[in-house]
């Protein structure tokens, strides 16, 4: 029986288990990446594990999220990260160099390798045929210490592409079409593997747009084969020697199949407040647009900026619309400046921002009250832009550029003829803002620099046999980590300070959550389907744990958040009968007996309403041991001390 590409790479990296769908496997991790917003916590944890040097083939620490420096906190964290990289043998990508996923694709991603990143959009690397997975910072810290990564062996979905793009349709429309069909939980514990004649029309950066935003389907990762197009890309990045040919077998057996004809795609748009809320642009055409933002790790490659520049050339944006452009990397900026195409953006009225995450994570350029903001980004969750009353829509660079000129949502095909632009044969490679690892003899003497915002890690106790307390909050389906632990310019700088950041837990949902949790001495959260979708931020587990959350009981979980809850000793439980969700209310008094956790069944006693309901979980034996130890850090420390 033939193998999928996913199976081939996972098999080569298998440390424990068998490639049987749904079972637990442990795989070797070749590369890791972190970014600054999750990195500080990841490295505090790496330090706590106590290993002298990273054990991976390659580990990179990027700075791209917290680059708005309104006081000392973010720059202090950058200094901390730089000293950590020097001491422990990592590459350090300096602030201003670009967005981690764009940079990793350009400079480090390698076909056939595994990459674990403390950011949910790590699957961007799948664009060159690697297994690239997003995880919580502690899992990445453990991988840097040489631990394997545990996951449920995913099902493999074949996304079979045929045809080729008509003008004004691009990679973003492909992933929006996937989201339109399967929604934001359609690929939980699945890998989206792209094949078919249509992939031969897609360059690596276009493939990267698709694998990047595959995250929004809940997928473990997304992957393209490594073919001649990959070879050309790596050669253009002066990394031709790193290319290998890697394809699924012709008779590979997939669990599901999705077929998309690129020739038949239309410009698509995700409506507020979910990337899964997809319509055709035509259906919402004519709505006035206050802000257009081009950039983010989904759509900030040279190809994307070139197409935008070619559309904006000689035009002026609407007087009612603000346009921002944040390029993906210095390489992209360098090309745009040298070719003169940056001028078209400037002359059209674009506000050129730093090559960083920026408005995608509410780091500046928040839209005005009630604004309609059209973004080439991958997420439009409530409040994420920094303005709670704003309505964010997600589109391709083509739709964004044409709409910025018109001042309203516009089907880009109305523009007329698609202007031509040329891609370079070779990229302008310059790694002078990436500091390579120091040799061990020099690294040993490096002092770690800690600013006053870096607070010690909180310590948590082993799990008791019985959990008691009140339901502190009951929420609906599709609660994102942006609801649980919001980001933005004010909160992100607190990522290495758990007591402070915990004040903002569930702020967009219920401002009294923090105080109520402390007053009641902690308790429980009840949720619906796909609880914790979105970001990999482990702060959405650590901060609730700090506030005394003991268990989260839901209809279903998103993959990364579930792992983060386990890592920090919060018990993730699900209803056996989903209808029981409606029987419990905020304020109910619960008792959960955990002595039967190993059997997969536990009983919840509701004292307020005087009934019992059955709960279950998907935890492996190792995960139960981690929970019992009070989290993954004490668990690993126990292991190393043995
Ligand atoms: C995001 O896009 O939500 C982030 C910010 O990049 C997060 C990471 C974080 O919260 O620091 C992610 O996607 O994992
Ligand atoms: Fe940065 Fe936005 Fe990409 Fe997250 S989704 S890594 S915030 S650009």
XYZ file of C-alpha atoms and ligand atoms in Angstrom:
664
model
C 0.000 0.000 0.000
C 1.465 3.355 -1.027
C 2.303 6.064 1.508
C 1.286 9.656 1.776
C 4.005 12.288 2.085
C 2.917 12.886 5.680
C 3.372 9.215 6.537
C 6.779 9.100 4.850
C 8.180 12.002 6.871
C 6.575 10.950 10.142
C 7.809 7.366 9.687
C 11.370 8.611 9.308
C 11.021 10.560 12.545
C 9.071 8.027 14.577
C 10.421 7.441 18.087
C 7.421 5.729 19.706
C 4.144 4.239 18.501
C 2.940 3.184 15.071
C 1.514 5.175 12.196
C -2.013 4.175 13.086
C -4.589 6.968 12.812
C -5.763 8.351 16.131
C -3.120 6.590 18.243
C -0.400 8.436 20.141
C 2.969 8.765 18.452
C 6.191 10.499 19.441
C 8.359 12.030 16.710
C 11.860 13.456 16.594
C 12.017 17.196 15.993
C 14.811 18.481 13.726
C 14.147 22.224 13.890
C 12.379 24.615 16.252
C 11.277 28.201 15.956
C 9.981 30.652 18.516
C 8.808 34.234 18.240
C 9.173 36.900 20.911
C 5.594 36.837 22.251
C 5.734 33.120 23.062
C 9.522 32.884 23.168
C 10.195 34.574 26.501
C 8.071 31.992 28.328
C 9.462 29.125 26.215
C 13.045 30.068 27.122
C 12.239 30.609 30.803
C 10.988 27.019 30.663
C 14.020 25.840 28.696
C 16.255 27.399 31.364
C 14.224 25.639 34.064
C 14.747 22.258 32.345
C 18.462 22.870 32.801
C 20.093 21.701 29.527
C 23.360 23.403 28.501
C 22.665 23.706 24.758
C 19.823 23.088 22.310
C 19.793 19.494 21.068
C 18.088 20.101 17.701
C 19.734 20.385 14.273
C 18.625 24.004 14.141
C 16.712 26.325 16.454
C 15.820 29.904 15.622
C 14.527 32.675 17.883
C 12.655 35.393 15.967
C 11.491 38.823 17.099
C 8.449 39.981 15.160
C 5.360 40.371 17.370
C 6.312 42.769 20.166
C 8.114 45.361 18.101
C 5.996 48.337 19.119
C 8.141 49.667 21.930
C 5.969 51.941 24.048
C 8.184 51.414 27.106
C 11.094 49.241 28.286
C 9.228 45.918 28.380
C 9.452 44.725 24.772
C 13.052 45.859 24.157
C 14.087 44.279 27.472
C 12.539 41.013 26.302
C 14.424 41.279 23.010
C 17.700 41.610 24.918
C 16.772 38.594 27.024
C 16.037 36.544 23.894
C 19.301 37.596 22.267
C 21.323 36.567 25.313
C 19.469 33.237 25.503
C 20.231 32.537 21.829
C 23.908 33.291 22.381
C 24.139 31.110 25.471
C 22.219 28.077 24.273
C 23.254 27.750 20.635
C 20.376 29.288 18.668
C 20.156 31.505 15.626
C 18.741 34.918 16.562
C 16.747 36.910 14.029
C 16.997 40.520 15.155
C 13.997 42.833 15.545
C 13.214 44.417 12.191
C 14.282 41.359 10.213
C 10.758 40.174 9.530
C 7.969 37.768 10.397
C 9.108 34.362 11.669
C 7.172 32.228 9.170
C 8.114 34.283 6.117
C 11.761 34.273 7.239
C 11.816 30.597 8.098
C 10.443 29.716 4.662
C 13.037 31.941 2.998
C 16.087 30.929 4.984
C 15.692 27.698 6.968
C 12.739 25.466 6.005
C 13.952 22.154 4.497
C 12.097 19.390 2.673
C 11.740 16.171 4.663
C 12.536 17.720 8.056
C 10.300 18.252 11.083
C 9.803 21.716 12.579
C 8.066 22.541 15.847
C 7.246 26.211 16.418
C 5.701 28.131 19.298
C 3.299 29.788 16.915
C 0.222 28.272 15.347
C 1.205 29.321 11.813
C 4.378 27.236 11.839
C 2.793 24.991 9.120
C 3.886 27.680 6.628
C 7.033 25.499 6.353
C 4.860 22.807 4.741
C 5.185 24.936 1.603
C 8.607 23.299 0.971
C 7.546 19.767 1.914
C 8.376 19.571 5.603
C 6.195 18.560 8.553
C 5.886 21.853 10.421
C 3.666 21.924 13.500
C 2.571 24.676 15.893
C 2.713 23.963 19.627
C 2.813 25.617 23.024
C 6.108 27.130 24.182
C 6.755 24.383 26.721
C 6.511 21.675 24.045
C 8.992 23.643 21.964
C 11.287 24.096 24.987
C 11.130 20.322 25.547
C 11.961 19.692 21.867
C 14.980 21.998 22.193
C 16.028 19.884 25.169
C 15.920 16.819 22.907
C 12.490 15.454 23.877
C 10.342 13.991 21.138
C 6.995 15.612 20.312
C 3.839 13.638 21.083
C 0.752 13.914 18.941
C -2.254 11.921 17.814
C -1.385 10.277 14.502
C -3.452 12.500 12.204
C -5.712 11.414 9.374
C -4.439 12.590 6.005
C -6.773 14.546 3.751
C -5.804 14.881 0.102
C -6.522 18.334 -1.281
C -6.355 17.661 -4.999
C -5.831 20.773 -7.107
C -6.535 20.991 -10.829
C -6.638 23.891 -13.291
C -4.879 27.237 -12.931
C -5.757 30.647 -11.509
C -7.735 33.065 -13.626
C -6.469 36.668 -13.307
C -7.033 38.301 -9.886
C -7.458 34.931 -8.119
C -4.603 33.756 -5.917
C -3.464 31.384 -3.179
C -5.552 33.103 -0.499
C -8.697 32.185 -2.421
C -7.649 28.513 -2.332
C -7.396 28.380 1.439
C -10.570 30.453 1.826
C -12.283 27.878 -0.409
C -10.987 25.068 1.835
C -12.345 26.980 4.853
C -15.651 27.577 3.078
C -16.013 23.818 2.641
C -14.756 22.413 5.950
C -14.913 25.339 8.409
C -12.733 26.145 11.423
C -12.893 22.691 12.973
C -12.989 20.603 9.790
C -9.398 19.388 10.005
C -8.743 18.918 13.746
C -6.257 15.998 14.072
C -5.881 15.877 10.292
C -3.147 16.900 7.871
C -4.072 18.635 4.617
C -1.800 17.199 1.929
C -1.864 19.010 -1.431
C -1.375 17.152 -4.726
C -2.709 17.203 -8.292
C -1.708 18.987 -11.498
C -2.814 22.339 -10.061
C 0.098 22.443 -7.599
C 2.521 22.753 -10.513
C 1.162 26.266 -11.090
C 1.951 27.381 -7.521
C 5.287 28.822 -6.377
C 6.618 28.111 -2.880
C 5.453 31.443 -1.371
C 1.956 30.770 -2.777
C 2.054 27.286 -1.280
C 3.170 28.926 1.976
C 0.054 31.122 2.007
C -2.073 27.977 1.782
C -0.203 25.914 4.394
C -0.036 28.945 6.706
C -3.762 29.497 6.815
C -4.533 25.785 6.903
C -4.129 26.396 10.639
C -7.551 28.055 10.593
C -9.173 24.698 9.710
C -7.775 23.239 12.938
C -5.348 21.040 10.941
C -2.275 19.598 12.655
C -0.393 20.823 9.606
C -0.566 21.207 5.813
C 2.020 20.065 3.292
C 3.016 20.243 -0.387
C 5.455 17.842 -2.087
C 9.039 18.922 -2.650
C 9.320 19.113 -6.449
C 11.110 21.122 -9.118
C 9.270 24.251 -8.045
C 10.657 23.759 -4.532
C 14.103 23.242 -6.052
C 13.881 26.492 -8.000
C 12.804 28.360 -4.861
C 15.627 26.943 -2.744
C 18.137 27.707 -5.497
C 16.845 31.278 -5.711
C 17.414 31.479 -1.934
C 20.985 30.122 -2.434
C 19.977 26.891 -0.673
C 19.776 24.573 -3.684
C 21.967 22.002 -1.883
C 19.201 21.512 0.709
C 16.682 20.290 -1.850
C 15.540 16.682 -2.003
C 12.715 15.271 -4.088
C 9.831 14.170 -1.884
C 6.414 13.106 -3.144
C 3.635 10.825 -1.947
C 3.498 7.379 -3.606
C 1.264 7.192 -6.677
C -0.960 4.700 -4.889
C -0.952 6.568 -1.567
C -4.130 5.969 0.406
C -5.825 9.047 1.857
C -8.563 9.174 4.490
C -10.521 11.884 2.699
C -10.329 13.882 -0.495
C -11.200 17.482 -1.360
C -11.009 18.525 -5.009
C -10.551 22.146 -6.046
C -10.378 23.387 -9.619
C -8.286 26.565 -9.532
C -9.778 27.703 -12.843
C -13.236 27.870 -11.275
C -12.317 29.813 -8.122
C -13.841 33.209 -7.409
C -12.465 35.963 -5.152
C -13.498 34.967 -1.627
C -13.808 36.809 1.681
C -14.126 35.733 5.334
C -16.698 37.809 7.207
C -16.450 38.864 10.878
C -15.542 37.294 13.265
C -14.352 33.951 11.944
C -12.021 32.807 9.149
C -14.594 30.098 8.487
C -17.343 32.566 7.651
C -16.537 32.588 3.919
C -18.598 34.157 1.107
C -17.760 35.299 -2.421
C -16.572 38.909 -2.613
C -19.489 39.560 -4.974
C -21.968 38.755 -2.206
C -20.721 41.614 -0.014
C -19.526 44.045 -2.698
C -20.139 47.731 -2.129
C -19.654 47.900 1.656
C -17.593 50.982 2.541
C -14.113 50.155 3.789
C -12.378 52.297 6.438
C -9.113 50.437 6.604
C -7.191 48.039 4.359
C -4.209 46.170 5.837
C -1.826 44.218 3.627
C 0.755 41.908 5.200
C 0.980 39.207 7.926
C 2.635 35.806 7.630
C -0.131 34.739 5.210
C 0.298 37.371 2.527
C 3.505 39.366 2.795
C 5.816 37.635 0.326
C 7.531 39.431 -2.538
C 4.908 38.063 -4.939
C 2.088 39.522 -2.833
C 3.668 42.960 -2.505
C 4.502 43.036 -6.189
C 0.933 42.307 -7.217
C -0.318 45.022 -4.858
C 2.240 47.535 -6.177
C 1.300 46.753 -9.774
C -2.378 47.394 -9.012
C -1.692 50.604 -7.052
C 0.774 52.012 -9.615
C -0.404 55.464 -10.687
C -3.533 55.322 -8.493
C -4.530 57.007 -5.229
C -6.369 55.212 -2.449
C -9.886 56.357 -1.579
C -10.043 59.411 0.696
C -12.217 57.402 3.108
C -9.781 54.517 3.413
C -6.487 54.049 5.258
C -4.065 51.581 3.666
C -1.234 49.904 5.589
C 1.434 47.628 4.136
C 3.687 45.477 6.337
C 6.155 43.437 4.265
C 7.131 39.948 5.436
C 10.878 40.362 5.610
C 13.859 42.606 4.909
C 14.490 40.554 1.797
C 11.054 41.575 0.504
C 11.638 45.245 1.424
C 15.047 45.204 -0.200
C 13.606 43.900 -3.480
C 10.711 46.349 -3.454
C 13.067 49.274 -2.826
C 15.717 48.257 -5.353
C 13.152 47.533 -8.091
C 11.437 50.867 -7.423
C 8.064 49.172 -6.828
C 7.918 50.455 -3.249
C 7.421 53.901 -4.783
C 4.064 52.821 -6.252
C 2.847 51.945 -2.756
C 4.105 55.201 -1.275
C 2.714 57.349 -4.094
C -0.694 55.682 -3.872
C -0.888 56.699 -0.197
C -0.014 53.465 1.632
C 1.311 53.769 5.161
C 4.395 51.569 5.059
C 4.871 49.771 8.370
C 7.712 47.762 9.817
C 8.173 44.247 8.447
C 6.577 42.571 11.461
C 3.207 41.198 12.609
C 1.887 44.697 13.383
C -1.866 45.213 12.895
C -2.464 41.459 12.512
C -2.064 41.094 16.268
C -3.289 44.559 17.243
C 0.273 45.901 17.602
C -0.600 49.372 16.405
C -2.860 50.691 13.625
C -6.058 49.682 15.398
C -9.031 50.688 13.237
C -11.495 53.442 14.266
C -14.718 52.615 16.163
C -17.137 50.411 14.208
C -14.686 50.356 11.289
C -14.795 47.901 8.448
C -11.239 46.643 8.109
C -10.252 44.560 5.088
C -7.149 42.480 5.768
C -4.956 40.024 3.888
C -4.368 38.337 7.268
C -5.466 34.907 8.487
C -7.583 35.810 11.526
C -10.467 38.179 12.180
C -11.450 37.208 15.715
C -13.459 39.635 17.825
C -11.273 42.404 19.260
C -8.035 41.123 17.715
C -7.489 44.309 15.701
C -7.396 46.292 18.940
C -10.888 47.792 18.406
C -13.689 45.653 19.788
C -16.405 47.324 17.703
C -14.468 46.885 14.429
C -15.505 44.360 11.774
C -12.545 42.580 10.201
C -12.791 40.805 6.826
C -10.106 38.556 5.313
C -9.235 38.714 1.601
C -6.471 38.205 -0.985
C -3.917 40.956 -1.749
C -5.660 41.522 -5.112
C -9.060 42.157 -3.480
C -7.425 44.321 -0.785
C -5.561 46.544 -3.258
C -8.504 47.120 -5.590
C -10.848 47.769 -2.640
C -8.400 50.340 -1.189
C -8.607 52.308 -4.426
C -12.411 52.074 -4.606
C -12.983 52.681 -0.858
C -15.436 49.784 -0.814
C -15.337 46.018 -0.965
C -14.783 45.350 -4.656
C -14.455 42.234 -6.764
C -10.882 42.754 -8.048
C -11.859 41.501 -11.518
C -13.556 44.886 -12.013
C -10.083 46.474 -12.134
C -9.725 45.570 -15.813
C -6.577 43.858 -17.009
C -4.220 42.362 -14.403
C -0.988 44.395 -14.616
C 2.137 42.293 -15.318
C 4.979 42.008 -12.841
C 8.204 39.999 -12.911
C 9.607 37.772 -10.211
C 13.416 37.768 -9.853
C 15.436 34.647 -10.762
C 17.473 35.030 -7.557
C 16.388 36.542 -4.264
C 18.578 39.211 -2.643
C 19.972 37.030 0.114
C 21.479 38.839 3.081
C 21.546 37.174 6.489
C 23.355 39.981 8.271
C 20.454 40.424 10.720
C 20.511 36.747 11.707
C 23.119 36.108 14.382
C 24.414 32.519 14.126
C 24.948 30.333 17.218
C 28.155 30.855 19.205
C 30.536 27.910 19.627
C 30.085 26.207 23.052
C 33.357 27.542 24.495
C 32.268 31.135 23.880
C 28.608 30.514 24.719
C 29.389 29.326 28.260
C 30.480 32.754 29.448
C 27.359 34.586 28.202
C 25.281 36.221 30.943
C 21.501 36.137 30.529
C 20.062 39.665 30.598
C 16.703 39.959 32.398
C 14.617 43.131 32.512
C 12.264 43.878 35.436
C 9.257 42.675 33.397
C 10.533 39.104 33.379
C 8.997 37.482 36.424
C 9.819 33.972 37.665
C 7.651 31.128 36.416
C 4.759 30.352 38.744
C 4.943 26.867 40.308
C 1.910 24.613 40.381
C 1.082 21.702 42.701
C 0.421 18.079 41.739
C -3.188 17.294 40.905
C -5.455 16.298 43.829
C -7.873 13.348 43.531
C -10.929 15.535 43.741
C -11.681 18.915 42.160
C -14.256 21.162 43.819
C -15.571 24.609 43.024
C -17.939 26.780 41.037
C -18.527 27.212 37.319
C -16.899 30.615 36.855
C -17.850 31.056 33.213
C -19.912 29.318 30.565
C -19.083 30.112 26.932
C -20.334 29.102 23.459
C -18.780 27.224 20.499
C -15.537 28.304 18.777
C -14.073 30.264 21.669
C -10.609 31.356 20.498
C -7.441 31.873 22.481
C -7.918 35.571 21.624
C -11.068 35.411 23.804
C -9.317 33.525 26.607
C -6.060 35.490 26.643
C -6.318 38.572 24.420
C -3.211 40.027 22.727
C -2.689 43.554 21.339
C -0.304 46.380 22.127
C -1.286 46.706 25.793
C -1.335 43.032 26.827
C 1.363 41.384 24.678
C 4.251 43.068 26.522
C 3.125 41.203 29.669
C 3.818 37.751 28.237
C 6.725 37.114 30.639
C 4.766 38.371 33.647
C 1.995 35.911 34.495
C 0.530 37.752 37.531
C 0.023 40.890 35.415
C -1.208 39.238 32.225
C -3.707 37.104 34.153
C -5.711 40.290 34.844
C -6.850 40.206 31.208
C -8.083 36.607 31.006
C -11.478 36.508 29.217
C -11.528 40.311 29.164
C -13.377 40.544 25.831
C -16.040 38.145 27.125
C -16.480 39.163 30.774
C -14.412 41.856 32.457
C -15.216 40.566 35.950
C -13.717 37.110 35.269
C -10.338 37.830 36.864
C -11.712 39.177 40.138
C -14.425 36.537 40.373
C -11.870 33.737 39.907
C -9.682 35.063 42.693
C -12.627 35.688 45.043
C -13.964 32.166 44.556
C -10.553 30.537 44.852
C -10.717 29.276 41.272
C -13.189 26.875 39.694
C -14.340 25.561 36.309
C -15.001 26.765 32.763
C -17.708 25.285 30.548
C -17.351 25.573 26.779
C -18.863 24.371 23.489
C -17.207 22.924 20.363
C -13.636 23.699 19.273
C -12.725 25.408 22.542
C -9.351 27.196 22.288
C -9.032 27.457 18.495
C -6.460 29.856 17.085
C -3.181 30.858 18.630
C -0.659 28.508 20.241
C -0.222 30.912 23.162
C 0.225 28.811 26.296
C -0.681 31.911 28.292
C -4.296 30.916 27.556
C -3.590 27.986 29.896
C -0.966 29.362 32.312
C -2.899 32.517 33.203
C -6.215 30.691 33.886
C -4.228 28.141 35.921
C -2.727 31.012 37.885
C -6.295 32.205 38.591
C -7.170 28.772 39.962
C -8.945 27.142 37.018
C -8.998 23.407 37.758
C -10.750 21.860 34.780
C -12.267 22.982 31.508
C -15.336 20.974 30.448
C -16.406 21.338 26.817
C -18.003 19.629 23.826
C -14.635 19.487 21.968
C -11.168 21.065 22.054
C -8.789 22.573 19.501
C -5.528 20.576 19.317
C -2.859 23.014 20.569
C -4.946 24.435 23.391
C -5.776 20.960 24.666
C -2.041 20.176 24.856
C -1.370 23.486 26.626
C -4.019 22.767 29.274
C -2.349 19.431 30.033
C 1.078 21.063 30.105
C -0.063 23.399 32.876
C -2.128 20.969 34.910
C -5.672 22.043 33.953
C -7.800 18.929 33.374
C -9.391 18.989 29.884
C -12.682 17.063 29.978
C -15.492 16.589 27.487
C -19.185 15.798 27.881
C -20.075 12.191 27.022
C -23.522 13.471 25.991
C -23.247 16.869 24.332
C -26.792 17.777 25.488
C -25.465 17.894 29.056
C -23.844 21.217 28.108
C -27.236 22.900 28.441
C -27.851 21.383 31.897
C -25.038 23.280 33.607
C -24.895 26.982 34.352
C -22.489 29.596 35.550
C -22.509 29.566 39.354
C -23.222 25.813 39.691
C -21.202 24.009 42.363
C -19.272 20.973 41.084
C -17.238 18.095 42.376
C -15.193 15.944 39.981
C -13.620 12.750 41.233
C -10.379 12.083 39.354
C -9.495 8.684 40.790
C -11.027 7.072 37.687
C -9.175 9.315 35.204
C -7.170 6.335 33.850
C -10.365 4.542 32.817
C -11.320 7.423 30.527
C -14.471 8.112 32.545
C -15.090 10.541 35.382
C -18.281 11.618 37.120
C -19.253 15.233 37.626
C -21.520 15.924 40.610
C -23.570 19.086 40.325
C -24.462 20.017 43.940
C -26.510 23.052 42.958
C -28.839 21.090 40.698
C -28.369 17.759 42.401
C -27.489 15.460 39.489
C -24.494 13.593 38.106
C -23.249 13.560 34.541
C -20.547 11.442 32.873
C -17.445 13.108 31.426
C -14.619 11.700 29.332
C -11.272 12.712 27.802
C -8.770 11.856 25.064
C -5.698 11.838 27.307
C -2.882 9.336 26.816
C -1.179 7.680 29.802
C 1.735 10.089 29.488
C -0.621 13.066 29.496
C -2.342 11.746 32.617
C 1.075 11.410 34.299
C 1.905 14.982 33.262
C -1.372 16.239 34.736
C -0.792 14.335 37.954
C 2.697 15.824 38.304
C 1.126 19.304 38.133
C 2.209 19.968 34.547
C 4.892 19.178 32.023
C 7.689 21.213 33.589
C 7.673 19.349 36.939
C 7.185 16.120 34.949
C 10.280 16.703 32.796
C 12.299 17.935 35.753
C 11.439 14.720 37.639
C 12.586 12.737 34.614
C 15.917 14.567 34.253
C 16.644 14.426 37.980
C 16.169 10.646 37.772
C -1.438 34.769 16.460
O -1.434 34.916 15.240
O -2.461 34.659 17.141
C -0.100 34.715 17.176
C 0.026 35.953 17.960
O 0.947 34.677 16.232
C -0.085 33.454 18.035
C 1.075 33.356 18.925
C 0.950 34.218 20.157
O -0.146 34.373 20.704
O 2.003 34.724 20.577
C -0.183 32.156 17.254
O -0.693 32.137 16.169
O 0.191 31.099 17.787
Fe 2.233 37.339 13.342
Fe -0.247 37.555 12.532
Fe 1.279 35.645 11.587
Fe 0.429 35.516 14.115
S -0.835 35.427 12.275
S 2.528 35.131 13.348
S 0.458 37.693 14.635
S 1.578 37.839 11.288
